[in-house]
Amino acid sequence: MVKTGVFIRIPLLISVPLSLNFPYMNRFAILLLAVVYGNLLFAQTNTDKKIGKSVDSLLKLMTLEEKIGQMNQYNGPWAATGPLTNDDNLLDQVKTGKVGSMLNVTGVKRTRELQELALQSRLKIPLLFGQDVIHGFRTIFPIPLGEAASWDLKAMEDGARVAATEASAAGVHWTFAPMVDIARDPRWGRVMEGAGEDTYLGSLIAKARVKGFQGTGFGDTSAVMACAKHFAAYGAAVGGRDYNSVDMSLRQLHETYLPPFKAAVEAGAATFMNSFNDINGIPATGNKYIQRDILKRDWKFKGFVVSDWGSIGEMINHGYSKDSKEAGMQAANAGSDMDMESRSYTKYLAELVKEGKVKMAVIDDAVRRILRKKFEMGLFTDPYKFSNEKREQTQWNNLQHRVVARDMAKKSIVLLKNEKQVLPISKQTGSIALIGPFVKAKSDHLGFWSYDWPDDSTRIVSLWEGVKAKVSPSTKMLYAKGCGITELDKTGFAEAVATARKADYVILTIGETRDMSGEAKSRSSIQLPGVQEELVKEIVALGKPTVVMISAGRPLVFNWTADHAPAILYTWWLGTEAGNAMADVLFGDYNPSGKLPMSFPRTEGQIPIYYNHYNTGRPAKNDSDRHYRSAYTDLSIYPKYAFGHGLSYSNFDYSDITLSAPSFTAAQSLTATVTLTNKSTRPGTETVQLYIRDITGSVVRPVKELKGFQQVYLKEGESKVISFTLTANDLRFYNDQLQYIYEPGEFKLFIGSSSDMVKEVGFELK
Ligand code: NOJ
C-alpha cells in the first residue's frame, strides 16, 4: 500500500508481480564478467586495499550511465516518507542498472525480487535497500529523545543492535539513522528523533548508535550501515519550523552542531545524509564547505553522502538553482554522492559531464564510495545474504528483543516530581483508578517513525495491561478515559472524576498523539493538547495520591500540572513495551534513573532555552534581579525543568568536591572527586554529571558545559567515591579563527545531579 506522510504501513510480504526478462549478453561478455567477478568475490573477503582494487576494476567496466545509476536512489512503490514522483518505469530502470539503491522496500520477498531484477543488469551490481529504522523495526524502542534521557550508552547501543538485527533480517542493508542533530527548540517536531540539546552527550550517543547499528562490522548479516543525518545544522531551523533556514556563525556550527557528526565518522558511520536547510544562504545539499571540505577532506570520511528526500530538486525553491539540471551540478560538485528521489542525477548528470560542468573525477569518486560500501556489505559475494526467510521469521517475534526494549524503556522514563513520596505505588493498593486517553492506547506509544504491523494491537503493551500484570490479584483496577488527546469534548470528565473518587490511588495519563511530533510536525504551541490539562485539574482537586504520566515526543509546557500534581513521570513514547516499563517504574520494580536531555521551557516565549548559554554582559542572578538584565520582565529566568534533571526514589547526597590540585598544566591532568551516598532505603542509580565553565576566554564561553558523567548504582545507605579526570583537551573550544584550542586561565568545575543542582569548585589551567 502506498501512503504519503507519516507512518509507514507495510503489510507483510505481499508478492509483487515483476517481469523477469534477462538482458541480452554474449558469451564473451559473460566470460569476461565471470573472470572479473571471480576476482571481485575473492577480494571481498580481503583487506580494504583489495576492496579498493575491486572497486577500481568494476569502475573500469562501467559506462557513464551505469555510474550515474549507482548515484540514484528511488522510493519503492509500497510506502513513502516524502512527496512522490511517479514518472518512471521503476522496474525497468532497476533492470537496466539505472538505480543504485532503493528506500522503503522491506521484507525478504520484496527485496529479493528487486535484487533479482538488479542482477539482470549488464554488470549485475546489487541494490542497497535503505530504510528509516529510527527506533526499532519490528520491536519498537522508545523514541530517540526518550532513549537519550536514559544517558545509558550501552542500552542505546543494544537497542540499535536489536533494530539492526530485525531490519537486516527483513532485507534492509542500511538505516537512515542515527539523527544526530542538536536541537534547542522543542517546537521543532524532529526533536523526538535526536539526542537533545547537548553536544557532548549527543556525540557519545551518536557513537553508541552507530556502533549498535553496524555491530561487529559489515560482512556480518546483522550489521546494517548507519547514516548520520542531517548534515548539517538542521536542528537549528529558525523558529523551530521544519525545513527552515539556518543562519549561524561558523564558530557556533563547529562548536555545537558538528561534533556529533564528527563522532559518527570516528565510530565508522558508513554514510551521511545531508539536510533540507540552507546554512548561511547555501543549501546543505549544495554546500561544498560542509560536504567536501569538512566531511570528506578534514574528517577523512570514506563513506558516501545521500541527499535527503528530493533535497537536490528543492534547491530550486531555495532560490539557489535555476532548474533541476543546475541543482544536479551543484549537488554533485558539492559532494552529494547519491540523489534520493529528485531524479536530477539520472536526468542530467550525463549531460553535465559531457558539457564539462561536472568532472568525471567527481562521478568516479561518488561511485567508488557507493560501490565500496556494497563490497564491504558483502553484496557482491552474495547479493541475497539479507534474503533469508527463515531468519526473517525467527526475528519476527524474538522475545529476547522485547526484554531489551523493556529495559531501554524503563530507563528512559524521567521522574520529574515526587512530593511526599507518592511514588512508588504499593502493589497491594486496594483500588487504583487509571484515567486518561493513554490508559488503553496501543499505537500511540510507538511514536513517530515507527511501523504499524498488522498484529501490533496484540504486541504493544498498554498501560492497563502493564499495571494488571503487576498488581496483586486483590487490587481493583478502575478505568475512565476522561477525554481524548486532542478533542475538546469534556463530557467524559464526570465519569473520570467519579471513578477517581472511588479509588485509593490515581494514575492519570496525558500527552501528544504519536503524529504530533516528528517530521513536518512543528508546533507553535507546545501546551498539552485538547482539554487534558483541565482533566488534570479536576482529578488533582480530589486530593488523592495521584501520579500524572506524560507521553510525548518533545518537551511540553504543562505549568499547572507541574505546580499541582503530586508526582509526574515523563514517559516520552516508549514503544512496544511501554505498559510494562511504565508499570516497572510505577510500582518500584525499577527505580527511575532518567535525566532530561533537553531543558523544558515555561512557555513557548522562552524558547530557545538551553543550559549552556553565554553569560551576557547583564546576566540576571535570580528572579528578583531582572531589571536591566538579560531576562524577560514577565517570566522567570529559569526553565521549568533544567537539562539533566531527573529524580529517583532514592535520595542521593553529594559531598563537596575535592581536586587533586588547585591547578594543572597541559602536560598534566586534574582529578575531581566527590563522595556520593544513597541516603534512602532503596537501591538506585544516579547519573553524576560534571560541568565546567571557562571564566574568561578569547571568545565568550558558556556558563556551563557538560564534560563527563557516570552512572552509579548504590545500594541503600551505600557510599562511593566518584572521580573524574580532566586534561587540557577537555577544555578545548573553537576560537574566532576556528582553531580548536585550550587557553590557560581560571575555570569552575561543577558536579551534581543536574545542570542546576551542583557543587562547585575553582581550578586553574596554567
Ligand atoms: C526525509 C527525512 O528528512 C529523512 O530523515 C528521511 O530519512 C528521508 N525522508 C527518507 O524517509
Short mmCIF file of N, CA, C and O in Angstrom, two decimals, residues 289-381:
data_model
loop_
_atom_site.label_atom_id
_atom_site.label_comp_id
_atom_site.label_asym_id
_atom_site.label_seq_id
_atom_site.Cartn_x
_atom_site.Cartn_y
_atom_site.Cartn_z
N TYR A 289 31.42 23.43 1.32
CA TYR A 289 32.20 23.62 2.55
C TYR A 289 31.93 22.49 3.55
O TYR A 289 32.85 21.90 4.10
N ILE A 290 30.65 22.18 3.75
CA ILE A 290 30.41 21.15 4.77
C ILE A 290 30.66 19.74 4.23
O ILE A 290 31.18 18.90 4.95
N GLN A 291 30.30 19.49 2.97
CA GLN A 291 30.40 18.10 2.49
C GLN A 291 31.81 17.74 2.03
O GLN A 291 32.32 16.68 2.36
N ARG A 292 32.38 18.61 1.23
CA ARG A 292 33.73 18.25 0.73
C ARG A 292 34.84 18.68 1.68
O ARG A 292 35.72 17.89 2.01
N ASP A 293 34.76 19.95 2.12
CA ASP A 293 35.90 20.47 2.89
C ASP A 293 35.93 19.86 4.29
O ASP A 293 36.96 19.36 4.73
N ILE A 294 34.77 19.91 4.97
CA ILE A 294 34.80 19.42 6.35
C ILE A 294 34.72 17.89 6.38
O ILE A 294 35.60 17.21 6.89
N LEU A 295 33.65 17.36 5.81
CA LEU A 295 33.40 15.92 5.97
C LEU A 295 34.44 15.05 5.25
O LEU A 295 35.04 14.16 5.86
N LYS A 296 34.62 15.32 3.98
CA LYS A 296 35.46 14.39 3.21
C LYS A 296 36.95 14.73 3.32
O LYS A 296 37.79 13.83 3.37
N ARG A 297 37.26 16.03 3.36
CA ARG A 297 38.70 16.38 3.44
C ARG A 297 39.20 16.36 4.89
O ARG A 297 40.04 15.55 5.26
N ASP A 298 38.58 17.20 5.74
CA ASP A 298 39.14 17.33 7.10
C ASP A 298 38.89 16.08 7.95
O ASP A 298 39.75 15.65 8.70
N TRP A 299 37.70 15.52 7.84
CA TRP A 299 37.39 14.37 8.70
C TRP A 299 37.75 13.04 8.02
O TRP A 299 37.57 11.97 8.61
N LYS A 300 38.15 13.11 6.76
CA LYS A 300 38.58 11.91 6.02
C LYS A 300 37.49 10.84 5.96
O LYS A 300 37.76 9.63 6.10
N PHE A 301 36.27 11.27 5.79
CA PHE A 301 35.14 10.34 5.72
C PHE A 301 35.23 9.52 4.43
O PHE A 301 35.36 10.07 3.34
N LYS A 302 35.15 8.20 4.57
CA LYS A 302 35.35 7.33 3.41
C LYS A 302 34.03 6.81 2.84
O LYS A 302 34.00 6.15 1.81
N GLY A 303 32.93 7.10 3.54
CA GLY A 303 31.64 6.58 3.07
C GLY A 303 31.04 7.51 2.03
O GLY A 303 31.72 8.34 1.44
N PHE A 304 29.71 7.37 1.81
CA PHE A 304 29.10 8.27 0.83
C PHE A 304 27.99 9.10 1.47
O PHE A 304 27.49 8.77 2.54
N VAL A 305 27.63 10.16 0.76
CA VAL A 305 26.59 11.08 1.24
C VAL A 305 25.36 10.93 0.36
O VAL A 305 25.46 11.04 -0.86
N VAL A 306 24.23 10.67 0.99
CA VAL A 306 22.98 10.62 0.24
C VAL A 306 22.26 11.95 0.50
O VAL A 306 22.38 12.53 1.59
N SER A 307 21.55 12.43 -0.49
CA SER A 307 20.78 13.66 -0.27
C SER A 307 19.58 13.31 0.61
O SER A 307 19.26 12.14 0.78
N ASP A 308 18.92 14.31 1.17
CA ASP A 308 17.64 14.00 1.78
C ASP A 308 16.59 13.94 0.66
O ASP A 308 16.86 14.29 -0.48
N TRP A 309 15.42 13.50 1.03
CA TRP A 309 14.37 13.23 0.03
C TRP A 309 14.11 14.47 -0.83
O TRP A 309 13.57 15.48 -0.35
N GLY A 310 14.49 14.38 -2.09
CA GLY A 310 14.22 15.46 -3.03
C GLY A 310 14.99 16.74 -2.77
O GLY A 310 14.74 17.77 -3.41
N SER A 311 15.97 16.69 -1.86
CA SER A 311 16.60 17.96 -1.46
C SER A 311 17.45 18.57 -2.58
O SER A 311 17.71 19.77 -2.57
N ILE A 312 17.83 17.74 -3.56
CA ILE A 312 18.59 18.33 -4.68
C ILE A 312 17.64 19.24 -5.47
O ILE A 312 17.92 20.41 -5.71
N GLY A 313 16.48 18.69 -5.81
CA GLY A 313 15.48 19.48 -6.55
C GLY A 313 15.00 20.69 -5.75
O GLY A 313 14.66 21.73 -6.33
N GLU A 314 14.98 20.55 -4.43
CA GLU A 314 14.46 21.65 -3.61
C GLU A 314 15.37 22.87 -3.61
O GLU A 314 14.99 23.95 -3.15
N MET A 315 16.57 22.70 -4.15
CA MET A 315 17.46 23.87 -4.22
C MET A 315 16.90 24.90 -5.20
O MET A 315 17.29 26.07 -5.18
N ILE A 316 15.97 24.46 -6.05
CA ILE A 316 15.31 25.43 -6.95
C ILE A 316 14.41 26.33 -6.11
O ILE A 316 14.45 27.56 -6.22
N ASN A 317 13.61 25.72 -5.22
CA ASN A 317 12.75 26.53 -4.34
C ASN A 317 13.57 27.43 -3.42
O ASN A 317 13.17 28.55 -3.14
N HIS A 318 14.69 26.92 -2.98
CA HIS A 318 15.55 27.76 -2.13
C HIS A 318 15.96 29.03 -2.87
O HIS A 318 16.30 30.03 -2.26
N GLY A 319 15.96 28.92 -4.21
CA GLY A 319 16.45 30.06 -4.98
C GLY A 319 17.94 29.98 -5.19
O GLY A 319 18.62 30.99 -5.41
N TYR A 320 18.47 28.74 -5.14
CA TYR A 320 19.91 28.55 -5.31
C TYR A 320 20.24 27.96 -6.67
O TYR A 320 21.31 28.15 -7.20
N SER A 321 19.28 27.23 -7.24
CA SER A 321 19.49 26.58 -8.53
C SER A 321 18.38 27.03 -9.47
O SER A 321 17.22 27.09 -9.05
N LYS A 322 18.74 27.30 -10.72
CA LYS A 322 17.66 27.80 -11.59
C LYS A 322 16.77 26.67 -12.10
O LYS A 322 15.60 26.88 -12.39
N ASP A 323 17.31 25.47 -12.17
CA ASP A 323 16.49 24.34 -12.60
C ASP A 323 17.12 23.05 -12.07
O ASP A 323 18.18 23.07 -11.43
N SER A 324 16.47 21.94 -12.40
CA SER A 324 16.92 20.65 -11.87
C SER A 324 18.33 20.30 -12.35
O SER A 324 19.11 19.66 -11.63
N LYS A 325 18.64 20.73 -13.55
CA LYS A 325 19.98 20.42 -14.08
C LYS A 325 21.06 21.16 -13.28
O LYS A 325 22.06 20.56 -12.85
N GLU A 326 20.81 22.44 -13.05
CA GLU A 326 21.80 23.19 -12.28
C GLU A 326 21.90 22.64 -10.86
O GLU A 326 22.98 22.54 -10.28
N ALA A 327 20.75 22.23 -10.32
CA ALA A 327 20.75 21.67 -8.96
C ALA A 327 21.62 20.41 -8.92
O ALA A 327 22.42 20.21 -8.00
N GLY A 328 21.48 19.57 -9.95
CA GLY A 328 22.29 18.34 -10.02
C GLY A 328 23.76 18.67 -10.07
O GLY A 328 24.59 18.04 -9.39
N MET A 329 24.09 19.68 -10.86
CA MET A 329 25.51 20.07 -10.98
C MET A 329 26.04 20.56 -9.63
O MET A 329 27.10 20.12 -9.17
N GLN A 330 25.24 21.41 -8.99
CA GLN A 330 25.72 21.98 -7.71
C GLN A 330 25.85 20.90 -6.64
O GLN A 330 26.81 20.88 -5.87
N ALA A 331 24.86 20.00 -6.60
CA ALA A 331 24.89 18.96 -5.56
C ALA A 331 26.07 18.02 -5.77
O ALA A 331 26.82 17.71 -4.83
N ALA A 332 26.26 17.57 -7.01
CA ALA A 332 27.34 16.61 -7.27
C ALA A 332 28.69 17.26 -6.99
O ALA A 332 29.56 16.68 -6.32
N ASN A 333 28.87 18.46 -7.47
CA ASN A 333 30.16 19.14 -7.24
C ASN A 333 30.40 19.41 -5.76
O ASN A 333 31.54 19.43 -5.30
N ALA A 334 29.30 19.62 -5.02
CA ALA A 334 29.46 19.91 -3.59
C ALA A 334 29.69 18.65 -2.76
O ALA A 334 29.98 18.75 -1.58
N GLY A 335 29.51 17.47 -3.38
CA GLY A 335 29.82 16.25 -2.63
C GLY A 335 28.63 15.40 -2.24
O GLY A 335 28.77 14.48 -1.45
N SER A 336 27.45 15.68 -2.79
CA SER A 336 26.30 14.78 -2.56
C SER A 336 26.45 13.61 -3.52
O SER A 336 26.32 13.79 -4.73
N ASP A 337 26.69 12.44 -2.99
CA ASP A 337 27.03 11.30 -3.85
C ASP A 337 25.81 10.59 -4.42
O ASP A 337 25.88 9.99 -5.48
N MET A 338 24.72 10.61 -3.68
CA MET A 338 23.54 9.85 -4.15
C MET A 338 22.31 10.75 -4.06
O MET A 338 22.14 11.48 -3.09
N ASP A 339 21.49 10.67 -5.06
CA ASP A 339 20.29 11.52 -5.15
C ASP A 339 19.07 10.72 -4.70
O ASP A 339 18.63 9.80 -5.38
N MET A 340 18.52 11.08 -3.54
CA MET A 340 17.30 10.42 -3.09
C MET A 340 16.11 11.12 -3.72
O MET A 340 15.79 12.26 -3.37
N GLU A 341 15.54 10.48 -4.71
CA GLU A 341 14.23 10.85 -5.21
C GLU A 341 14.07 12.16 -5.97
O GLU A 341 12.95 12.54 -6.26
N SER A 342 15.14 12.88 -6.29
CA SER A 342 14.84 14.13 -7.02
C SER A 342 14.91 13.92 -8.53
O SER A 342 14.41 14.74 -9.29
N ARG A 343 15.56 12.83 -8.96
CA ARG A 343 15.68 12.49 -10.39
C ARG A 343 16.64 13.40 -11.16
O ARG A 343 16.76 13.30 -12.36
N SER A 344 17.29 14.27 -10.43
CA SER A 344 18.15 15.22 -11.11
C SER A 344 19.39 14.53 -11.69
O SER A 344 19.78 14.79 -12.84
N TYR A 345 19.97 13.62 -10.91
CA TYR A 345 21.18 12.95 -11.39
C TYR A 345 20.86 12.07 -12.60
O TYR A 345 21.57 12.09 -13.60
N THR A 346 19.80 11.31 -12.47
CA THR A 346 19.51 10.37 -13.55
C THR A 346 19.18 11.14 -14.84
O THR A 346 19.52 10.71 -15.94
N LYS A 347 18.56 12.30 -14.69
CA LYS A 347 18.19 13.04 -15.90
C LYS A 347 19.33 13.86 -16.48
O LYS A 347 19.43 14.02 -17.68
N TYR A 348 20.16 14.45 -15.64
CA TYR A 348 21.08 15.47 -16.16
C TYR A 348 22.57 15.23 -15.98
O TYR A 348 23.37 15.93 -16.59
N LEU A 349 22.93 14.28 -15.13
CA LEU A 349 24.38 14.19 -14.85
C LEU A 349 25.21 13.84 -16.10
O LEU A 349 26.29 14.41 -16.30
N ALA A 350 24.67 12.98 -16.95
CA ALA A 350 25.45 12.58 -18.13
C ALA A 350 25.71 13.81 -19.00
O ALA A 350 26.85 14.06 -19.44
N GLU A 351 24.68 14.58 -19.21
CA GLU A 351 24.80 15.81 -19.99
C GLU A 351 25.83 16.76 -19.34
O GLU A 351 26.68 17.32 -20.02
N LEU A 352 25.71 16.87 -18.04
CA LEU A 352 26.61 17.79 -17.32
C LEU A 352 28.07 17.36 -17.45
O LEU A 352 28.97 18.19 -17.57
N VAL A 353 28.28 16.04 -17.46
CA VAL A 353 29.65 15.54 -17.63
C VAL A 353 30.14 15.87 -19.05
O VAL A 353 31.24 16.38 -19.24
N LYS A 354 29.25 15.63 -20.01
CA LYS A 354 29.66 15.89 -21.40
C LYS A 354 29.96 17.37 -21.61
O LYS A 354 30.85 17.75 -22.36
N GLU A 355 29.23 18.21 -20.92
CA GLU A 355 29.45 19.66 -21.06
C GLU A 355 30.64 20.14 -20.21
O GLU A 355 30.94 21.33 -20.18
N GLY A 356 31.22 19.22 -19.45
CA GLY A 356 32.38 19.59 -18.63
C GLY A 356 32.00 20.32 -17.34
O GLY A 356 32.86 20.87 -16.65
N LYS A 357 30.71 20.31 -17.02
CA LYS A 357 30.29 21.05 -15.82
C LYS A 357 30.42 20.21 -14.55
O LYS A 357 30.48 20.75 -13.45
N VAL A 358 30.40 18.91 -14.75
CA VAL A 358 30.74 18.01 -13.64
C VAL A 358 31.86 17.12 -14.16
O VAL A 358 31.73 16.49 -15.20
N LYS A 359 32.94 17.10 -13.45
CA LYS A 359 34.10 16.32 -13.92
C LYS A 359 33.88 14.83 -13.71
O LYS A 359 33.24 14.42 -12.74
N MET A 360 34.46 14.06 -14.61
CA MET A 360 34.37 12.60 -14.47
C MET A 360 34.92 12.17 -13.11
O MET A 360 34.43 11.21 -12.49
N ALA A 361 35.93 12.89 -12.63
CA ALA A 361 36.53 12.53 -11.33
C ALA A 361 35.51 12.65 -10.20
O ALA A 361 35.56 11.88 -9.23
N VAL A 362 34.58 13.57 -10.33
CA VAL A 362 33.55 13.74 -9.30
C VAL A 362 32.62 12.53 -9.31
O VAL A 362 32.28 11.96 -8.27
N ILE A 363 32.25 12.12 -10.52
CA ILE A 363 31.38 10.95 -10.65
C ILE A 363 32.10 9.72 -10.12
O ILE A 363 31.56 8.94 -9.33
N ASP A 364 33.33 9.55 -10.55
CA ASP A 364 34.09 8.36 -10.13
C ASP A 364 34.25 8.30 -8.62
O ASP A 364 34.13 7.23 -8.01
N ASP A 365 34.49 9.45 -8.03
CA ASP A 365 34.66 9.47 -6.58
C ASP A 365 33.36 9.03 -5.89
O ASP A 365 33.38 8.20 -4.97
N ALA A 366 32.24 9.57 -6.37
CA ALA A 366 30.94 9.22 -5.75
C ALA A 366 30.67 7.73 -5.92
O ALA A 366 30.29 7.03 -4.97
N VAL A 367 30.88 7.23 -7.13
CA VAL A 367 30.57 5.84 -7.42
C VAL A 367 31.49 4.90 -6.64
O VAL A 367 31.06 3.89 -6.09
N ARG A 368 32.74 5.29 -6.58
CA ARG A 368 33.69 4.48 -5.78
C ARG A 368 33.20 4.33 -4.34
O ARG A 368 33.22 3.26 -3.76
N ARG A 369 32.76 5.46 -3.78
CA ARG A 369 32.30 5.43 -2.38
C ARG A 369 31.10 4.50 -2.22
O ARG A 369 31.01 3.74 -1.25
N ILE A 370 30.19 4.56 -3.19
CA ILE A 370 28.98 3.74 -3.09
C ILE A 370 29.32 2.25 -3.28
O ILE A 370 28.90 1.38 -2.51
N LEU A 371 30.12 1.98 -4.31
CA LEU A 371 30.48 0.58 -4.58
C LEU A 371 31.26 -0.03 -3.42
O LEU A 371 31.07 -1.19 -3.06
N ARG A 372 32.12 0.80 -2.85
CA ARG A 372 32.92 0.30 -1.72
C ARG A 372 32.00 -0.24 -0.62
O ARG A 372 32.23 -1.30 -0.06
N LYS A 373 30.93 0.48 -0.36
CA LYS A 373 30.02 0.03 0.71
C LYS A 373 29.32 -1.27 0.31
O LYS A 373 29.09 -2.15 1.12
N LYS A 374 29.00 -1.39 -0.97
CA LYS A 374 28.36 -2.63 -1.41
C LYS A 374 29.32 -3.82 -1.26
O LYS A 374 28.91 -4.91 -0.89
N PHE A 375 30.58 -3.55 -1.55
CA PHE A 375 31.57 -4.62 -1.34
C PHE A 375 31.71 -4.94 0.14
O PHE A 375 31.69 -6.09 0.54
N GLU A 376 31.84 -3.88 0.93
CA GLU A 376 32.03 -4.11 2.37
C GLU A 376 30.86 -4.87 2.97
O GLU A 376 31.02 -5.69 3.87
N MET A 377 29.68 -4.59 2.47
CA MET A 377 28.48 -5.27 2.98
C MET A 377 28.42 -6.72 2.51
O MET A 377 27.55 -7.48 2.93
N GLY A 378 29.31 -7.07 1.61
CA GLY A 378 29.35 -8.46 1.14
C GLY A 378 28.32 -8.75 0.06
O GLY A 378 28.04 -9.91 -0.27
N LEU A 379 27.78 -7.71 -0.55
CA LEU A 379 26.70 -7.95 -1.51
C LEU A 379 27.19 -8.49 -2.84
O LEU A 379 26.43 -9.10 -3.59
N PHE A 380 28.48 -8.26 -3.14
CA PHE A 380 28.99 -8.85 -4.38
C PHE A 380 29.26 -10.34 -4.19
O PHE A 380 29.20 -11.11 -5.13
N THR A 381 29.55 -10.72 -2.98
CA THR A 381 29.76 -12.14 -2.71
C THR A 381 28.42 -12.87 -2.74
O THR A 381 28.28 -13.92 -3.34
#
